[in-house]
Each structure stands twice: as structure tokens, then as C-alpha cells.
PDB file of C-alpha atoms in Angstrom:
ATOM      1  CA  UNK A  79     -39.326  40.170  16.596  1.00  0.00           C
ATOM      2  CA  UNK A  80     -41.101  40.489  13.328  1.00  0.00           C
ATOM      3  CA  UNK A  81     -41.438  37.766  10.758  1.00  0.00           C
ATOM      4  CA  UNK A  82     -38.990  39.541   8.460  1.00  0.00           C
ATOM      5  CA  UNK A  83     -36.379  39.757  11.225  1.00  0.00           C
ATOM      6  CA  UNK A  84     -36.937  36.058  11.971  1.00  0.00           C
ATOM      7  CA  UNK A  85     -36.267  35.149   8.332  1.00  0.00           C
ATOM      8  CA  UNK A  86     -33.120  37.279   8.277  1.00  0.00           C
ATOM      9  CA  UNK A  87     -31.952  35.625  11.500  1.00  0.00           C
ATOM     10  CA  UNK A  88     -32.553  32.137  10.056  1.00  0.00           C
ATOM     11  CA  UNK A  89     -30.769  33.084   6.836  1.00  0.00           C
ATOM     12  CA  UNK A  90     -27.785  34.390   8.810  1.00  0.00           C
ATOM     13  CA  UNK A  91     -27.637  31.217  10.879  1.00  0.00           C
ATOM     14  CA  UNK A  92     -27.810  29.066   7.741  1.00  0.00           C
ATOM     15  CA  UNK A  93     -25.003  31.134   6.175  1.00  0.00           C
ATOM     16  CA  UNK A  94     -22.868  30.738   9.328  1.00  0.00           C
ATOM     17  CA  UNK A  95     -23.587  27.005   9.463  1.00  0.00           C
ATOM     18  CA  UNK A  96     -22.616  26.585   5.816  1.00  0.00           C
ATOM     19  CA  UNK A  97     -19.437  28.589   6.405  1.00  0.00           C
ATOM     20  CA  UNK A  98     -18.573  26.458   9.449  1.00  0.00           C
ATOM     21  CA  UNK A  99     -19.220  23.295   7.456  1.00  0.00           C
ATOM     22  CA  UNK A 100     -16.904  24.447   4.656  1.00  0.00           C
ATOM     23  CA  UNK A 101     -14.236  25.300   7.242  1.00  0.00           C
ATOM     24  CA  UNK A 102     -14.625  21.882   8.888  1.00  0.00           C
ATOM     25  CA  UNK A 103     -14.384  19.991   5.591  1.00  0.00           C
ATOM     26  CA  UNK A 104     -11.357  22.057   4.542  1.00  0.00           C
ATOM     27  CA  UNK A 105      -9.655  21.307   7.853  1.00  0.00           C
ATOM     28  CA  UNK A 106     -10.398  17.607   7.520  1.00  0.00           C
ATOM     29  CA  UNK A 107      -8.956  17.540   3.996  1.00  0.00           C
ATOM     30  CA  UNK A 108      -5.776  19.274   5.165  1.00  0.00           C
ATOM     31  CA  UNK A 109      -5.443  16.827   8.045  1.00  0.00           C
ATOM     32  CA  UNK A 110      -5.993  13.859   5.726  1.00  0.00           C
ATOM     33  CA  UNK A 111      -3.341  15.169   3.325  1.00  0.00           C
ATOM     34  CA  UNK A 112      -0.840  15.591   6.182  1.00  0.00           C
ATOM     35  CA  UNK A 113      -1.563  12.069   7.412  1.00  0.00           C
ATOM     36  CA  UNK A 114      -1.080  10.667   3.909  1.00  0.00           C
ATOM     37  CA  UNK A 115       2.250  12.498   3.562  1.00  0.00           C
ATOM     38  CA  UNK A 116       3.419  11.143   6.905  1.00  0.00           C
ATOM     39  CA  UNK A 117       2.353   7.631   5.892  1.00  0.00           C
ATOM     40  CA  UNK A 118       4.157   7.975   2.544  1.00  0.00           C
ATOM     41  CA  UNK A 119       7.360   9.098   4.269  1.00  0.00           C
ATOM     42  CA  UNK A 120       7.202   6.207   6.711  1.00  0.00           C
ATOM     43  CA  UNK A 121       6.525   3.770   3.862  1.00  0.00           C
ATOM     44  CA  UNK A 122       9.490   5.164   1.921  1.00  0.00           C
ATOM     45  CA  UNK A 123      11.783   4.645   4.903  1.00  0.00           C
ATOM     46  CA  UNK A 124      10.535   1.070   5.318  1.00  0.00           C
ATOM     47  CA  UNK A 125      11.039   0.342   1.636  1.00  0.00           C
ATOM     48  CA  UNK A 126      14.590   1.699   1.830  1.00  0.00           C
ATOM     49  CA  UNK A 127      15.413  -0.592   4.753  1.00  0.00           C
ATOM     50  CA  UNK A 128      13.796  -3.489   2.915  1.00  0.00           C
ATOM     51  CA  UNK A 129      15.928  -2.840  -0.180  1.00  0.00           C
ATOM     52  CA  UNK A 130      19.126  -2.836   1.874  1.00  0.00           C
ATOM     53  CA  UNK A 131      18.175  -6.046   3.669  1.00  0.00           C
ATOM     54  CA  UNK A 132      17.156  -7.681   0.397  1.00  0.00           C
ATOM     55  CA  UNK A 133      20.567  -6.871  -1.127  1.00  0.00           C
ATOM     56  CA  UNK A 134      22.371  -8.436   1.836  1.00  0.00           C
ATOM     57  CA  UNK A 135      20.100 -11.485   1.693  1.00  0.00           C
ATOM     58  CA  UNK A 136      20.742 -11.854  -2.044  1.00  0.00           C
ATOM     59  CA  UNK A 137      24.503 -11.919  -1.490  1.00  0.00           C
ATOM     60  CA  UNK A 138      24.090 -14.569   1.211  1.00  0.00           C
ATOM     61  CA  UNK A 139      21.785 -16.587  -1.022  1.00  0.00           C
ATOM     62  CA  UNK A 140      24.286 -16.489  -3.885  1.00  0.00           C
ATOM     63  CA  UNK A 141      27.032 -17.741  -1.558  1.00  0.00           C
ATOM     64  CA  UNK A 142      24.848 -20.622  -0.375  1.00  0.00           C
ATOM     65  CA  UNK A 143      23.962 -21.593  -3.947  1.00  0.00           C
ATOM     66  CA  UNK A 144      27.637 -21.533  -4.929  1.00  0.00           C
ATOM     67  CA  UNK A 145      28.466 -23.753  -1.948  1.00  0.00           C
ATOM     68  CA  UNK A 146      25.683 -26.174  -2.913  1.00  0.00           C
ATOM     69  CA  UNK A 147      26.991 -26.367  -6.491  1.00  0.00           C
ATOM     70  CA  UNK A 148      30.509 -27.045  -5.209  1.00  0.00           C
ATOM     71  CA  UNK A 149      29.251 -29.764  -2.857  1.00  0.00           C
ATOM     72  CA  UNK A 150      27.193 -31.451  -5.587  1.00  0.00           C
ATOM     73  CA  UNK A 151      30.001 -31.095  -8.145  1.00  0.00           C
ATOM     74  CA  UNK A 152      32.140 -33.521  -6.130  1.00  0.00           C
ATOM     75  CA  UNK A 153      29.626 -36.300  -6.837  1.00  0.00           C
ATOM     76  CA  UNK A 154      27.863 -35.244 -10.048  1.00  0.00           C
ATOM     77  CA  UNK A 155      30.446 -33.135 -11.819  1.00  0.00           C
ATOM     78  CA  UNK A 156      30.140 -29.418 -12.347  1.00  0.00           C
ATOM     79  CA  UNK A 157      27.644 -29.639 -15.232  1.00  0.00           C
ATOM     80  CA  UNK A 158      25.315 -31.983 -13.348  1.00  0.00           C
ATOM     81  CA  UNK A 159      25.441 -29.843 -10.215  1.00  0.00           C
ATOM     82  CA  UNK A 160      24.663 -26.700 -12.180  1.00  0.00           C
ATOM     83  CA  UNK A 161      21.724 -28.383 -13.941  1.00  0.00           C
ATOM     84  CA  UNK A 162      20.211 -29.642 -10.679  1.00  0.00           C
ATOM     85  CA  UNK A 163      20.659 -26.366  -8.806  1.00  0.00           C
ATOM     86  CA  UNK A 164      19.520 -24.283 -11.807  1.00  0.00           C
ATOM     87  CA  UNK A 165      16.417 -26.414 -12.334  1.00  0.00           C
ATOM     88  CA  UNK A 166      15.503 -26.220  -8.649  1.00  0.00           C
ATOM     89  CA  UNK A 167      15.889 -22.434  -8.782  1.00  0.00           C
ATOM     90  CA  UNK A 168      13.625 -22.191 -11.812  1.00  0.00           C
ATOM     91  CA  UNK A 169      10.965 -24.340 -10.113  1.00  0.00           C
ATOM     92  CA  UNK A 170      11.161 -22.287  -6.928  1.00  0.00           C
ATOM     93  CA  UNK A 171      10.886 -19.037  -8.911  1.00  0.00           C
ATOM     94  CA  UNK A 172       7.897 -20.356 -10.881  1.00  0.00           C
ATOM     95  CA  UNK A 173       6.148 -21.320  -7.646  1.00  0.00           C
ATOM     96  CA  UNK A 174       6.897 -17.887  -6.132  1.00  0.00           C
ATOM     97  CA  UNK A 175       5.653 -16.015  -9.196  1.00  0.00           C
ATOM     98  CA  UNK A 176       2.466 -18.088  -9.302  1.00  0.00           C
ATOM     99  CA  UNK A 177       1.763 -17.478  -5.609  1.00  0.00           C
ATOM    100  CA  UNK A 178       2.435 -13.742  -5.990  1.00  0.00           C
ATOM    101  CA  UNK A 179       0.152 -13.394  -9.017  1.00  0.00           C
ATOM    102  CA  UNK A 180      -2.653 -15.265  -7.256  1.00  0.00           C
ATOM    103  CA  UNK A 181      -2.228 -13.066  -4.173  1.00  0.00           C
ATOM    104  CA  UNK A 182      -2.317  -9.922  -6.319  1.00  0.00           C
ATOM    105  CA  UNK A 183      -5.514 -11.110  -8.006  1.00  0.00           C
ATOM    106  CA  UNK A 184      -7.143 -11.760  -4.627  1.00  0.00           C
ATOM    107  CA  UNK A 185      -6.071  -8.331  -3.410  1.00  0.00           C
ATOM    108  CA  UNK A 186      -7.445  -6.675  -6.539  1.00  0.00           C
ATOM    109  CA  UNK A 187     -10.778  -8.467  -6.146  1.00  0.00           C
ATOM    110  CA  UNK A 188     -10.984  -7.433  -2.493  1.00  0.00           C
ATOM    111  CA  UNK A 189     -10.183  -3.811  -3.359  1.00  0.00           C
ATOM    112  CA  UNK A 190     -12.806  -3.785  -6.103  1.00  0.00           C
ATOM    113  CA  UNK A 191     -15.392  -5.199  -3.709  1.00  0.00           C
ATOM    114  CA  UNK A 192     -14.448  -2.635  -1.065  1.00  0.00           C
ATOM    115  CA  UNK A 193     -14.756   0.291  -3.469  1.00  0.00           C
ATOM    116  CA  UNK A 194     -18.156  -0.904  -4.719  1.00  0.00           C
ATOM    117  CA  UNK A 195     -19.659  -0.697  -1.230  1.00  0.00           C
TER     118      UNK A 195
END
């Protein structure tokens, strides 16, 4: 084999290797896209079930709150019962919102740190 033939052979092998690499990367990207679509579909189904369960829970919660108001109204009157139950709901919501915002901030910080690395 001459030196010229050796160079042509190396060039052909490099071309084939580059072509194989492009094919491999393309295949990996297609696979990743299919996996992401499957994950998105599964997440959508979970979110749908969560929404249905949340609606049922909300109805049950409203019934329990109404029963609590009725029970307290016997001793405190309707206005007093509504004030106590309403105030407790506002405090519970404020606590929940605060905890959620703090959790979201922690998650954002962790995601920013992960993307920096």
C-alpha cells in the first residue's frame, strides 16, 4: 500500500466514523424526544387524576367547614362562628402559601445550581 492509498483509507475511515457519529447522535435525540413525550403523557394523566381527586376533596372540605360553622353557631351565634372559621381558614391559607413560596424558591435555587455545573 502506498502512502497515498493509506491517506485515502484514513480519510474514508474518518468520514465513516463521522457519519456513524451523526447517526448515533440523531438516534439518541429521537429516543430522548420519544421518552419526553411518553413522560409528558404520563404526567398529563396523573394531573388529570389529581384534578378529579382535588375536586372531590374540596367538596368534602366545604361540607366539613359548614358542619363546623353550624356546630360553633350553637354556642357563639352564626356571626361569631363564621368569623372564627373564616379567620382560621385565612391563617391556614397564609401558612400554606408561605410554605409553597419558600419551597419554590429552594427548588429554583437547586435548579440554578444544577444547571451551572
